[in-house]
Amino acid sequence: MNRTTLSLIGAATALAAVTGVAALTGGSSDDADSVAKAATRLPVQRSTLLCPTPSSSDVSSTTYTAYTPKRDGVDAKDGTAELLPAQNPADDVADPGGDDGGKGGKDGKKGGQPSPGGDKPILPLNEPGKPVTTDQDSEGAPALIGTADGRFAPGWTVQQTTTIDAGSGRGILGTACTAPDTDFWFPGVSTDRNRQDFVHLTNPDDAAAEVDLKLYGPSGRLKPSTDESITVPPRSTVPVLLSTLTDQRAASASLRVTARTGRIGAAVQAVDQKAGSDWLPASAVPSTSVAIPGLPKDATSARLVVFAPGADDADLKVRLAGPNNSITPAGHESLHVKSGMTTAIDLGDVTKGEPGSLLLTPEGGDGPATPVVAGLQVTRGKGSDQETAFIPATGAIERSATAADNRTKGSTLSLVAPGATAKVRITASAGAGGGSPVSKTYEVKGGTTQALEPPRPASGKGPYAVTVERLSGGPVHASRMLALPQDGVPMFTIQPLPDDRGMVAVPEAGQDLSLLNDD
């Protein structure tokens, strides 16, 4: 078989991998020009999500909420969506809450042979448009590996919300379960003595994954104290305490997680001895301009962390997009980020009683702009009643994004349009216990942030999902804050809302027998 024949087979195989169905149209070599048509957007056929181990605290509980929006053009009959427990490490692998500091194994990093985590499905969906939810004690709860296909795959979302009532790390820890990938950036991690940051690595596949962890502080790469290569066994999860990777202490650092073989889910659990805890989401991919949406109006402090992963330094303008316009924070008009180094600045109570979003754009110059990753640590409350959450640089919503776990009170949706004005539709789903969906349309003016209480389902009961659809105009970036105050502590968590990638562009393929001619 010659090389051109192999190329044609490879192209057809790649198309099938993307869509789940290869649609090859007929034709002759005489009408090859008619084949080059615009790509068609089709619903994805399969989605995978990974949820990290929630907590080892004996005073914690976790709510899981799963949801798939209703979509036009999706087969209304076939499909399933459910999660299964990941395999647990062997007995020689420590729990993050254990006495050895949660180093992940005898050598601090290597996972042992996995033991079965059970095979009972969790949160199976019955129909799109209606969320399902379950509560359970977090102590001993496993990480979860989920798969949705058919009508449940496009936009499938799972939210994990944990409440720790007392002790170290008390607060609300929320995260949207994430899709597996091979590369993650986490600006804002810490190896400081008052922080315990664990990166949870979950492998959804049937072969082991090899993962590299690299930390970068204010002076560059933090010197590793041990081998930074991690083996994550098949369908297993491995927690790693970041302070075991280096002897150097850094209040603010950036973590890069790279899978050399296989693919993984990565999530960082940040526990502060005084200011509560939360999940620290991964930043959007490196970009020359970034948006960090959703600073609460009552934030008492905000710490911006930026990293330039390329070979060049980055010079950035810093703007705060508020309800009416964009301003430059006093004393922080610009930011210089050296290549390979983490830069952190304290912005204080930058919001001054109004909600906002941070926008980072290139400073004027002759040279090309440098991509960066960024994140924001936000604190609400004071003294012993502080609580912390993290907002990463978040990609724009191309079509739609969903936050699955919303309550009757406490949800705030933040939308920022960095450039042109945009129009969005926000839909509250039915509640897990019933009700009917409700939709409202909003306009977000260019250069502003709109913070709003999302609509609620009519006669709804239980947690519900909120879906944001961009209808027209410029890019929109979004996040959702869930506030559940308790005993005077303003407990809260913030989740970014990137595009759900429920639709994929599929080029139309056709036969061109001239490819088989061997010149």
JSON list of C-alpha atoms in Angstrom, two decimals, residues 281-362:
[
{"chain": "A", "resi": 281, "resn": "PRO", "atom": "CA", "xyz": [-8.69, 25.87, 38.93]},
{"chain": "A", "resi": 282, "resn": "ALA", "atom": "CA", "xyz": [-6.26, 25.68, 36.03]},
{"chain": "A", "resi": 283, "resn": "SER", "atom": "CA", "xyz": [-5.67, 28.83, 34.01]},
{"chain": "A", "resi": 284, "resn": "ALA", "atom": "CA", "xyz": [-6.80, 29.11, 30.43]},
{"chain": "A", "resi": 285, "resn": "VAL", "atom": "CA", "xyz": [-4.08, 28.32, 27.89]},
{"chain": "A", "resi": 286, "resn": "PRO", "atom": "CA", "xyz": [-1.31, 30.95, 27.62]},
{"chain": "A", "resi": 287, "resn": "SER", "atom": "CA", "xyz": [-2.61, 34.05, 25.85]},
{"chain": "A", "resi": 288, "resn": "THR", "atom": "CA", "xyz": [-1.42, 37.58, 25.14]},
{"chain": "A", "resi": 289, "resn": "SER", "atom": "CA", "xyz": [-4.66, 39.01, 26.60]},
{"chain": "A", "resi": 290, "resn": "VAL", "atom": "CA", "xyz": [-6.50, 37.43, 29.52]},
{"chain": "A", "resi": 291, "resn": "ALA", "atom": "CA", "xyz": [-9.69, 38.02, 31.48]},
{"chain": "A", "resi": 292, "resn": "ILE", "atom": "CA", "xyz": [-10.21, 37.06, 35.13]},
{"chain": "A", "resi": 293, "resn": "PRO", "atom": "CA", "xyz": [-13.97, 37.40, 35.69]},
{"chain": "A", "resi": 294, "resn": "GLY", "atom": "CA", "xyz": [-15.93, 37.78, 38.89]},
{"chain": "A", "resi": 295, "resn": "LEU", "atom": "CA", "xyz": [-14.27, 39.68, 41.74]},
{"chain": "A", "resi": 296, "resn": "PRO", "atom": "CA", "xyz": [-16.90, 40.00, 44.49]},
{"chain": "A", "resi": 297, "resn": "LYS", "atom": "CA", "xyz": [-17.91, 43.53, 45.42]},
{"chain": "A", "resi": 298, "resn": "ASP", "atom": "CA", "xyz": [-17.06, 42.87, 49.08]},
{"chain": "A", "resi": 299, "resn": "ALA", "atom": "CA", "xyz": [-13.61, 41.37, 48.49]},
{"chain": "A", "resi": 300, "resn": "THR", "atom": "CA", "xyz": [-11.28, 42.53, 51.27]},
{"chain": "A", "resi": 301, "resn": "SER", "atom": "CA", "xyz": [-8.13, 41.61, 49.35]},
{"chain": "A", "resi": 302, "resn": "ALA", "atom": "CA", "xyz": [-7.04, 40.28, 45.99]},
{"chain": "A", "resi": 303, "resn": "ARG", "atom": "CA", "xyz": [-3.65, 38.88, 44.96]},
{"chain": "A", "resi": 304, "resn": "LEU", "atom": "CA", "xyz": [-2.81, 38.65, 41.26]},
{"chain": "A", "resi": 305, "resn": "VAL", "atom": "CA", "xyz": [-0.36, 35.96, 40.13]},
{"chain": "A", "resi": 306, "resn": "VAL", "atom": "CA", "xyz": [1.02, 35.94, 36.56]},
{"chain": "A", "resi": 307, "resn": "PHE", "atom": "CA", "xyz": [3.57, 33.69, 34.82]},
{"chain": "A", "resi": 308, "resn": "ALA", "atom": "CA", "xyz": [5.22, 34.06, 31.40]},
{"chain": "A", "resi": 309, "resn": "PRO", "atom": "CA", "xyz": [6.02, 30.54, 30.13]},
{"chain": "A", "resi": 310, "resn": "GLY", "atom": "CA", "xyz": [7.79, 31.61, 26.94]},
{"chain": "A", "resi": 311, "resn": "ALA", "atom": "CA", "xyz": [11.30, 32.84, 26.21]},
{"chain": "A", "resi": 312, "resn": "ASP", "atom": "CA", "xyz": [10.37, 36.55, 26.39]},
{"chain": "A", "resi": 313, "resn": "ASP", "atom": "CA", "xyz": [9.31, 38.88, 29.20]},
{"chain": "A", "resi": 314, "resn": "ALA", "atom": "CA", "xyz": [5.73, 40.18, 29.22]},
{"chain": "A", "resi": 315, "resn": "ASP", "atom": "CA", "xyz": [4.66, 43.80, 29.74]},
{"chain": "A", "resi": 316, "resn": "LEU", "atom": "CA", "xyz": [0.99, 44.09, 30.57]},
{"chain": "A", "resi": 317, "resn": "LYS", "atom": "CA", "xyz": [-1.62, 46.76, 31.14]},
{"chain": "A", "resi": 318, "resn": "VAL", "atom": "CA", "xyz": [-3.85, 46.08, 34.14]},
{"chain": "A", "resi": 319, "resn": "ARG", "atom": "CA", "xyz": [-7.49, 47.19, 34.03]},
{"chain": "A", "resi": 320, "resn": "LEU", "atom": "CA", "xyz": [-10.45, 46.63, 36.31]},
{"chain": "A", "resi": 321, "resn": "ALA", "atom": "CA", "xyz": [-13.73, 46.31, 34.42]},
{"chain": "A", "resi": 322, "resn": "GLY", "atom": "CA", "xyz": [-16.50, 47.48, 36.75]},
{"chain": "A", "resi": 323, "resn": "PRO", "atom": "CA", "xyz": [-20.27, 47.91, 36.30]},
{"chain": "A", "resi": 324, "resn": "ASN", "atom": "CA", "xyz": [-19.95, 51.12, 34.27]},
{"chain": "A", "resi": 325, "resn": "ASN", "atom": "CA", "xyz": [-16.47, 51.25, 32.72]},
{"chain": "A", "resi": 326, "resn": "SER", "atom": "CA", "xyz": [-12.87, 50.06, 32.92]},
{"chain": "A", "resi": 327, "resn": "ILE", "atom": "CA", "xyz": [-10.34, 51.80, 35.16]},
{"chain": "A", "resi": 328, "resn": "THR", "atom": "CA", "xyz": [-6.70, 51.37, 36.00]},
{"chain": "A", "resi": 329, "resn": "PRO", "atom": "CA", "xyz": [-6.11, 50.28, 39.62]},
{"chain": "A", "resi": 330, "resn": "ALA", "atom": "CA", "xyz": [-4.15, 53.00, 41.41]},
{"chain": "A", "resi": 331, "resn": "GLY", "atom": "CA", "xyz": [-0.48, 52.09, 41.66]},
{"chain": "A", "resi": 332, "resn": "HIS", "atom": "CA", "xyz": [-0.85, 49.09, 39.36]},
{"chain": "A", "resi": 333, "resn": "GLU", "atom": "CA", "xyz": [-1.11, 50.61, 35.90]},
{"chain": "A", "resi": 334, "resn": "SER", "atom": "CA", "xyz": [1.28, 48.09, 34.36]},
{"chain": "A", "resi": 335, "resn": "LEU", "atom": "CA", "xyz": [2.98, 44.83, 35.19]},
{"chain": "A", "resi": 336, "resn": "HIS", "atom": "CA", "xyz": [6.35, 43.46, 34.04]},
{"chain": "A", "resi": 337, "resn": "VAL", "atom": "CA", "xyz": [6.62, 39.66, 34.12]},
{"chain": "A", "resi": 338, "resn": "LYS", "atom": "CA", "xyz": [10.03, 38.11, 33.55]},
{"chain": "A", "resi": 339, "resn": "SER", "atom": "CA", "xyz": [10.27, 34.99, 31.43]},
{"chain": "A", "resi": 340, "resn": "GLY", "atom": "CA", "xyz": [10.11, 31.81, 33.50]},
{"chain": "A", "resi": 341, "resn": "MET", "atom": "CA", "xyz": [9.33, 33.68, 36.72]},
{"chain": "A", "resi": 342, "resn": "THR", "atom": "CA", "xyz": [6.16, 34.12, 38.76]},
{"chain": "A", "resi": 343, "resn": "THR", "atom": "CA", "xyz": [5.10, 37.69, 39.53]},
{"chain": "A", "resi": 344, "resn": "ALA", "atom": "CA", "xyz": [2.55, 38.42, 42.27]},
{"chain": "A", "resi": 345, "resn": "ILE", "atom": "CA", "xyz": [1.06, 41.75, 43.32]},
{"chain": "A", "resi": 346, "resn": "ASP", "atom": "CA", "xyz": [-1.35, 42.58, 46.13]},
{"chain": "A", "resi": 347, "resn": "LEU", "atom": "CA", "xyz": [-4.25, 44.68, 44.89]},
{"chain": "A", "resi": 348, "resn": "GLY", "atom": "CA", "xyz": [-5.91, 45.10, 48.29]},
{"chain": "A", "resi": 349, "resn": "ASP", "atom": "CA", "xyz": [-9.64, 45.92, 48.27]},
{"chain": "A", "resi": 350, "resn": "VAL", "atom": "CA", "xyz": [-9.44, 46.83, 44.61]},
{"chain": "A", "resi": 351, "resn": "THR", "atom": "CA", "xyz": [-13.18, 46.50, 43.94]},
{"chain": "A", "resi": 352, "resn": "LYS", "atom": "CA", "xyz": [-14.11, 49.31, 46.40]},
{"chain": "A", "resi": 353, "resn": "GLY", "atom": "CA", "xyz": [-17.61, 47.94, 46.95]},
{"chain": "A", "resi": 354, "resn": "GLU", "atom": "CA", "xyz": [-18.41, 47.23, 43.29]},
{"chain": "A", "resi": 355, "resn": "PRO", "atom": "CA", "xyz": [-18.10, 43.90, 41.41]},
{"chain": "A", "resi": 356, "resn": "GLY", "atom": "CA", "xyz": [-15.43, 43.72, 38.72]},
{"chain": "A", "resi": 357, "resn": "SER", "atom": "CA", "xyz": [-13.11, 41.67, 36.55]},
{"chain": "A", "resi": 358, "resn": "LEU", "atom": "CA", "xyz": [-9.40, 42.01, 35.84]},
{"chain": "A", "resi": 359, "resn": "LEU", "atom": "CA", "xyz": [-8.25, 42.45, 32.24]},
{"chain": "A", "resi": 360, "resn": "LEU", "atom": "CA", "xyz": [-4.60, 42.03, 31.27]},
{"chain": "A", "resi": 361, "resn": "THR", "atom": "CA", "xyz": [-3.55, 43.24, 27.82]},
{"chain": "A", "resi": 362, "resn": "PRO", "atom": "CA", "xyz": [-0.15, 43.87, 26.17]}
]
